[in-house]
Amino acid sequence: MSLDTVDKLVVFLAKRDGIDKLVKTFQYVAKLACWHVEATRPEAAERFKKWEVASGLSRKAFSRTGRSLTGFNALRRNPGATPVIRFLAVLANSGEMVYFFFDHFLWLSRIGTLDPKIAKKMSFISAFGESFGYVFFIIIDCIFIRQRLRSLKRLRTNDEPKEEVSGKVSEIQGDIVMRLMGISANVADLIIALAEIQPNPFCNHTVTLGISGLVSAWAGWYRNWPS
């Protein structure tokens, strides 16, 4: 039985990543809404700010807890097919593990369980690990996209039956799209992390942060939506 939209939404929201992308959408929509009305409707802006903060803390509690094990397990089970990919995977997943691990302490400091004074330091360490990992995840996806494009070129010039070639082409094109979505999300999250590591007018502007957050969230929706 094929899944309709409601079936797919239920499956999507049953995943940890699915809930995370939905709440991330709430978080950055609220950020942009707060920025839009803060000069004319301060009461509404305050409500949107509370929504943004609550969404961010909810994501840290639900989506980050134990998440550092994901990178460790990826390296343990499937580190990559070639030495170059394995090396890049170690760097990428190591950065992501640092990000998720220290995000626990950031969350605990922001809710007052740990000393709130350590929040800034934990945020910097977490953002640094995040940005470090994303750089190498982007490189890995670029390498695979280049390989897939070469495979497409070979397929279109060989003598295999048209039906077989069509199926393989569709599969490769689907993988390329998924990796482009991954690059989009990682670049967007990298901008958000850079705003914490090295504050600057561009990265720290509310519109830049809001659009980056939504690009990352919606790319995640696309990647995790059931086919």
Tab-separated table of C-alpha atoms in Angstrom, residues 17-212:
chain	number	residue	atom	x	y	z
A	17	ASP	CA	15.358	14.238	12.849
A	18	GLY	CA	11.795	14.867	11.690
A	19	ILE	CA	10.733	16.513	14.964
A	20	ASP	CA	14.028	18.434	15.052
A	21	LYS	CA	13.441	19.944	11.603
A	22	LEU	CA	9.873	20.913	12.487
A	23	VAL	CA	10.914	22.628	15.731
A	24	LYS	CA	13.882	24.231	13.942
A	25	THR	CA	11.393	25.728	11.486
A	26	PHE	CA	9.430	27.132	14.443
A	27	GLN	CA	12.635	28.528	15.964
A	28	TYR	CA	13.774	30.478	12.921
A	29	VAL	CA	10.313	31.594	11.816
A	30	ALA	CA	9.940	33.042	15.327
A	31	LYS	CA	13.348	34.741	15.028
A	32	LEU	CA	12.394	36.431	11.768
A	33	ALA	CA	8.952	37.357	13.082
A	34	CYS	CA	10.488	38.912	16.201
A	35	TRP	CA	12.858	40.976	14.070
A	36	HIS	CA	10.020	42.084	11.795
A	37	VAL	CA	7.741	43.414	14.562
A	38	GLU	CA	10.179	44.472	17.289
A	39	ALA	CA	10.036	48.178	16.317
A	40	THR	CA	6.257	48.423	15.907
A	41	ARG	CA	4.820	45.747	18.214
A	42	PRO	CA	7.178	45.113	21.142
A	43	GLU	CA	4.702	42.859	22.994
A	44	ALA	CA	4.346	40.576	19.992
A	45	ALA	CA	8.117	40.635	19.488
A	46	GLU	CA	8.602	39.456	23.081
A	47	ARG	CA	6.229	36.553	22.508
A	48	PHE	CA	8.035	35.541	19.325
A	49	LYS	CA	11.360	35.761	21.193
A	50	LYS	CA	10.049	33.403	23.885
A	51	TRP	CA	8.885	31.016	21.167
A	52	GLU	CA	12.327	31.120	19.556
A	53	VAL	CA	14.159	30.492	22.862
A	54	ALA	CA	11.784	27.700	23.896
A	55	SER	CA	12.168	26.007	20.503
A	56	GLY	CA	15.968	26.224	20.709
A	57	LEU	CA	16.061	24.726	24.206
A	58	SER	CA	13.593	22.003	23.206
A	59	ARG	CA	15.808	21.012	20.296
A	60	LYS	CA	18.852	20.803	22.556
A	61	ALA	CA	16.997	18.609	25.049
A	62	PHE	CA	15.357	16.256	22.560
A	63	SER	CA	17.591	16.242	19.491
A	64	ARG	CA	21.051	16.476	21.056
A	65	THR	CA	20.799	13.993	23.931
A	66	GLY	CA	23.035	11.043	23.082
A	67	ARG	CA	23.477	12.305	19.516
A	68	SER	CA	27.283	12.342	19.813
A	69	LEU	CA	27.138	8.541	19.588
A	70	THR	CA	25.828	8.792	16.011
A	71	GLY	CA	29.157	10.001	14.635
A	72	PHE	CA	31.061	7.422	16.665
A	73	ASN	CA	28.856	4.618	15.347
A	74	ALA	CA	29.175	5.894	11.771
A	75	LEU	CA	32.965	5.655	12.040
A	76	ARG	CA	32.712	2.245	13.676
A	77	ARG	CA	30.314	0.741	11.141
A	78	ASN	CA	30.932	2.544	7.847
A	79	PRO	CA	33.982	4.829	7.859
A	80	GLY	CA	34.225	5.005	4.047
A	81	ALA	CA	35.351	2.989	1.030
A	82	THR	CA	38.673	4.736	0.354
A	83	PRO	CA	41.482	6.056	2.587
A	84	VAL	CA	40.691	9.663	1.608
A	85	ILE	CA	36.994	9.313	2.476
A	86	ARG	CA	37.852	7.508	5.721
A	87	PHE	CA	40.240	10.314	6.718
A	88	LEU	CA	37.680	13.008	5.898
A	89	ALA	CA	34.948	11.046	7.703
A	90	VAL	CA	37.058	10.893	10.864
A	91	LEU	CA	37.548	14.671	10.793
A	92	ALA	CA	33.893	15.398	9.972
A	93	ASN	CA	32.402	13.062	12.555
A	94	SER	CA	34.913	14.104	15.216
A	95	GLY	CA	33.838	17.719	14.831
A	96	GLU	CA	30.177	16.743	14.978
A	97	MET	CA	30.755	14.625	18.101
A	98	VAL	CA	32.370	17.598	19.852
A	99	TYR	CA	29.415	19.737	18.786
A	100	PHE	CA	26.742	17.416	20.135
A	101	PHE	CA	28.657	16.511	23.302
A	102	PHE	CA	29.295	20.082	24.449
A	103	ASP	CA	25.783	21.108	23.446
A	104	HIS	CA	24.597	19.062	26.441
A	105	PHE	CA	26.504	21.390	28.779
A	106	LEU	CA	25.279	24.452	26.902
A	107	TRP	CA	21.682	23.317	27.379
A	108	LEU	CA	22.200	22.563	31.089
A	109	SER	CA	23.844	25.945	31.671
A	110	ARG	CA	21.054	27.816	29.870
A	111	ILE	CA	18.315	26.189	31.941
A	112	GLY	CA	20.257	26.892	35.147
A	113	THR	CA	21.252	23.352	36.129
A	114	LEU	CA	24.913	24.260	35.594
A	115	ASP	CA	26.520	27.641	36.183
A	116	PRO	CA	25.084	30.025	33.539
A	117	LYS	CA	28.532	31.626	33.289
A	118	ILE	CA	29.894	28.632	31.370
A	119	ALA	CA	27.227	28.953	28.646
A	120	LYS	CA	29.316	31.249	26.459
A	121	LYS	CA	32.363	28.978	26.612
A	122	MET	CA	30.294	25.841	25.934
A	123	SER	CA	28.591	27.604	23.023
A	124	PHE	CA	31.958	28.527	21.487
A	125	ILE	CA	33.378	24.992	21.818
A	126	SER	CA	30.176	23.458	20.448
A	127	ALA	CA	30.035	25.893	17.504
A	128	PHE	CA	33.721	25.352	16.723
A	129	GLY	CA	33.265	21.573	16.593
A	130	GLU	CA	30.134	22.043	14.485
A	131	SER	CA	31.822	24.303	11.930
A	132	PHE	CA	34.922	22.064	11.796
A	133	GLY	CA	32.806	19.004	11.079
A	134	TYR	CA	30.600	20.713	8.501
A	135	VAL	CA	33.588	21.793	6.412
A	136	PHE	CA	34.628	18.172	5.945
A	137	PHE	CA	31.073	16.897	5.424
A	138	ILE	CA	30.767	19.452	2.595
A	139	ILE	CA	34.056	18.246	1.073
A	140	ILE	CA	32.895	14.618	1.254
A	141	ASP	CA	29.605	15.438	-0.486
A	142	CYS	CA	31.447	17.398	-3.199
A	143	ILE	CA	33.714	14.403	-3.851
A	144	PHE	CA	30.731	12.054	-4.150
A	145	ILE	CA	28.838	14.455	-6.431
A	146	ARG	CA	31.866	14.630	-8.710
A	147	GLN	CA	31.995	10.816	-8.818
A	148	ARG	CA	28.276	10.583	-9.556
A	149	LEU	CA	28.535	13.097	-12.405
A	150	ARG	CA	31.317	11.024	-13.946
A	151	SER	CA	29.147	7.912	-13.606
A	152	LEU	CA	26.275	9.702	-15.360
A	153	LYS	CA	28.561	10.670	-18.224
A	154	ARG	CA	29.711	7.071	-18.639
A	155	LEU	CA	26.163	5.710	-18.533
A	156	ARG	CA	24.988	8.056	-21.260
A	157	THR	CA	27.743	6.929	-23.606
A	158	ASN	CA	27.569	3.143	-23.142
A	159	ASP	CA	25.512	0.540	-25.036
A	160	GLU	CA	23.378	-0.852	-22.193
A	161	PRO	CA	19.599	-1.251	-22.753
A	162	LYS	CA	17.740	2.035	-22.427
A	163	GLU	CA	15.535	0.791	-19.555
A	164	GLU	CA	18.538	-0.233	-17.427
A	165	VAL	CA	20.349	3.025	-18.108
A	166	SER	CA	17.233	5.052	-17.250
A	167	GLY	CA	16.904	3.339	-13.860
A	168	LYS	CA	20.560	3.860	-13.004
A	169	VAL	CA	20.435	7.499	-14.121
A	170	SER	CA	17.403	8.174	-11.910
A	171	GLU	CA	19.141	6.576	-8.927
A	172	ILE	CA	22.319	8.604	-9.420
A	173	GLN	CA	20.398	11.834	-9.952
A	174	GLY	CA	18.456	11.197	-6.744
A	175	ASP	CA	21.710	10.720	-4.826
A	176	ILE	CA	23.129	13.947	-6.274
A	177	VAL	CA	20.019	15.885	-5.194
A	178	MET	CA	20.264	14.458	-1.669
A	179	ARG	CA	23.920	15.444	-1.430
A	180	LEU	CA	23.161	18.938	-2.720
A	181	MET	CA	20.526	19.218	0.021
A	182	GLY	CA	23.174	18.083	2.508
A	183	ILE	CA	25.600	20.738	1.279
A	184	SER	CA	22.891	23.400	1.510
A	185	ALA	CA	22.085	22.448	5.088
A	186	ASN	CA	25.732	22.257	6.119
A	187	VAL	CA	26.610	25.623	4.548
A	188	ALA	CA	23.604	27.221	6.266
A	189	ASP	CA	24.533	25.708	9.641
A	190	LEU	CA	28.155	26.724	9.098
A	191	ILE	CA	27.048	30.359	8.772
A	192	ILE	CA	25.118	30.064	12.042
A	193	ALA	CA	28.150	28.528	13.777
A	194	LEU	CA	30.475	31.237	12.430
A	195	ALA	CA	28.178	33.849	13.962
A	196	GLU	CA	29.063	32.356	17.348
A	197	ILE	CA	32.771	31.769	16.721
A	198	GLN	CA	33.624	35.027	14.954
A	199	PRO	CA	30.762	37.534	15.248
A	200	ASN	CA	30.415	39.793	12.206
A	201	PRO	CA	27.683	42.017	10.717
A	202	PHE	CA	26.769	39.575	7.955
A	203	CYS	CA	26.586	36.264	9.857
A	204	ASN	CA	25.035	37.823	12.958
A	205	HIS	CA	22.302	39.749	11.149
A	206	THR	CA	18.884	38.395	12.111
A	207	VAL	CA	17.842	37.937	8.482
A	208	THR	CA	21.007	35.965	7.694
A	209	LEU	CA	20.526	33.729	10.740
A	210	GLY	CA	16.820	33.300	10.079
A	211	ILE	CA	17.184	32.398	6.406
A	212	SER	CA	20.142	30.091	7.155
